[in-house]
Coordinates of C-alpha atoms in Angstrom, one line a residue:
M535 CA 96.2 58.9 -58.9
V536 CA 93.8 59.7 -56.0
T537 CA 93.2 63.3 -55.1
A538 CA 91.7 64.5 -51.8
L539 CA 91.0 68.0 -50.6
V540 CA 91.5 68.4 -46.9
F541 CA 89.8 71.4 -45.2
V542 CA 91.8 72.2 -42.1
K543 CA 90.8 74.3 -39.0
A544 CA 94.0 75.4 -37.1
E545 CA 94.8 77.2 -34.0
V546 CA 94.8 80.9 -35.1
A547 CA 98.2 81.7 -33.7
R548 CA 99.7 78.8 -35.6
I549 CA 98.1 78.9 -39.0
H550 CA 101.3 79.8 -40.9
E551 CA 103.4 77.2 -39.1
V552 CA 100.6 74.5 -39.6
A553 CA 100.5 75.3 -43.3
E554 CA 104.2 75.0 -43.8
T555 CA 104.4 71.7 -41.8
I556 CA 101.5 70.2 -43.8
A557 CA 103.0 71.4 -47.1
A558 CA 106.2 69.5 -46.3
L559 CA 104.4 66.2 -45.8
E560 CA 104.9 63.5 -48.4
G561 CA 101.7 63.2 -50.5
V562 CA 100.7 66.8 -50.0
S563 CA 101.1 68.8 -53.3
E564 CA 99.7 72.2 -52.2
V565 CA 98.3 74.0 -49.2
Y566 CA 96.1 77.2 -49.5
S567 CA 95.1 79.6 -46.9
V568 CA 91.4 80.4 -47.4
T569 CA 88.6 82.5 -46.1
G570 CA 85.5 81.1 -44.5
E571 CA 84.9 78.3 -42.0
H572 CA 88.2 76.6 -42.5
D573 CA 91.7 78.1 -42.4
L574 CA 93.6 75.9 -44.9
V575 CA 92.9 73.6 -47.8
A576 CA 95.5 70.9 -48.5
V577 CA 95.6 69.0 -51.8
V578 CA 96.7 65.4 -51.2
R579 CA 97.7 63.3 -54.2
V580 CA 98.6 59.6 -53.7
R581 CA 98.7 56.4 -55.8
R582 CA 96.1 54.4 -53.9
H583 CA 93.1 55.0 -51.7
D584 CA 94.9 53.1 -48.9
D585 CA 97.7 55.7 -49.0
L586 CA 95.3 58.4 -47.9
N587 CA 95.3 56.7 -44.5
D588 CA 99.0 57.2 -44.1
V589 CA 98.9 60.9 -45.1
I590 CA 95.7 62.3 -43.6
P591 CA 95.0 60.5 -40.3
G592 CA 98.5 59.2 -40.1
R593 CA 100.4 62.5 -40.4
L594 CA 98.4 65.5 -41.4
N595 CA 95.9 65.2 -38.5
K596 CA 98.7 64.9 -36.0
V597 CA 100.4 68.2 -37.0
P598 CA 100.6 70.4 -33.9
G599 CA 98.0 73.1 -34.2
V600 CA 95.5 71.2 -36.3
R601 CA 92.1 71.4 -34.5
D602 CA 89.9 69.7 -37.1
T603 CA 89.8 68.4 -40.6
E604 CA 87.2 67.5 -43.3
T605 CA 88.3 65.4 -46.2
H606 CA 86.7 65.3 -49.7
I607 CA 87.9 62.7 -52.2
A608 CA 87.8 63.9 -55.9
F609 CA 86.0 61.6 -58.4
R610 CA 87.2 63.3 -61.5
T611 CA 89.8 65.8 -62.6
Y612 CA 89.1 68.3 -65.3
S613 CA 91.8 69.9 -67.4
Q614 CA 92.5 73.6 -67.3
H615 CA 90.9 73.8 -70.8
D616 CA 87.7 72.2 -69.6
L617 CA 87.6 74.6 -66.6
E618 CA 88.1 77.7 -68.8
A619 CA 85.3 76.5 -71.1
A620 CA 82.9 75.8 -68.1
F621 CA 83.4 79.3 -66.6
S622 CA 83.5 81.2 -69.9
L623 CA 80.9 83.9 -70.3
G624 CA 81.0 83.6 -74.0
L625 CA 82.3 87.1 -74.5
P626 CA 84.6 87.8 -77.5
E627 CA 88.3 88.1 -76.7

């Protein structure tokens, strides 16, 4: 499984519509609205690297209202347990 995080800048008046359209695309597992430089983050999960081409430039970038995207491909996935341990402050429960 290949995972990519796609940071999306959208037309302000269409952010909600863009998010819903992207979320409905095959290969997109989640879409988050975020603060900061970008408006949305889409999580794309596909079987092969070649499939990213179909999803991101092939469909996601063509959604009306998408102004710009920046794609980051994940190298490794950490389990929820690993993430909790990494962010633990070591305080007793």
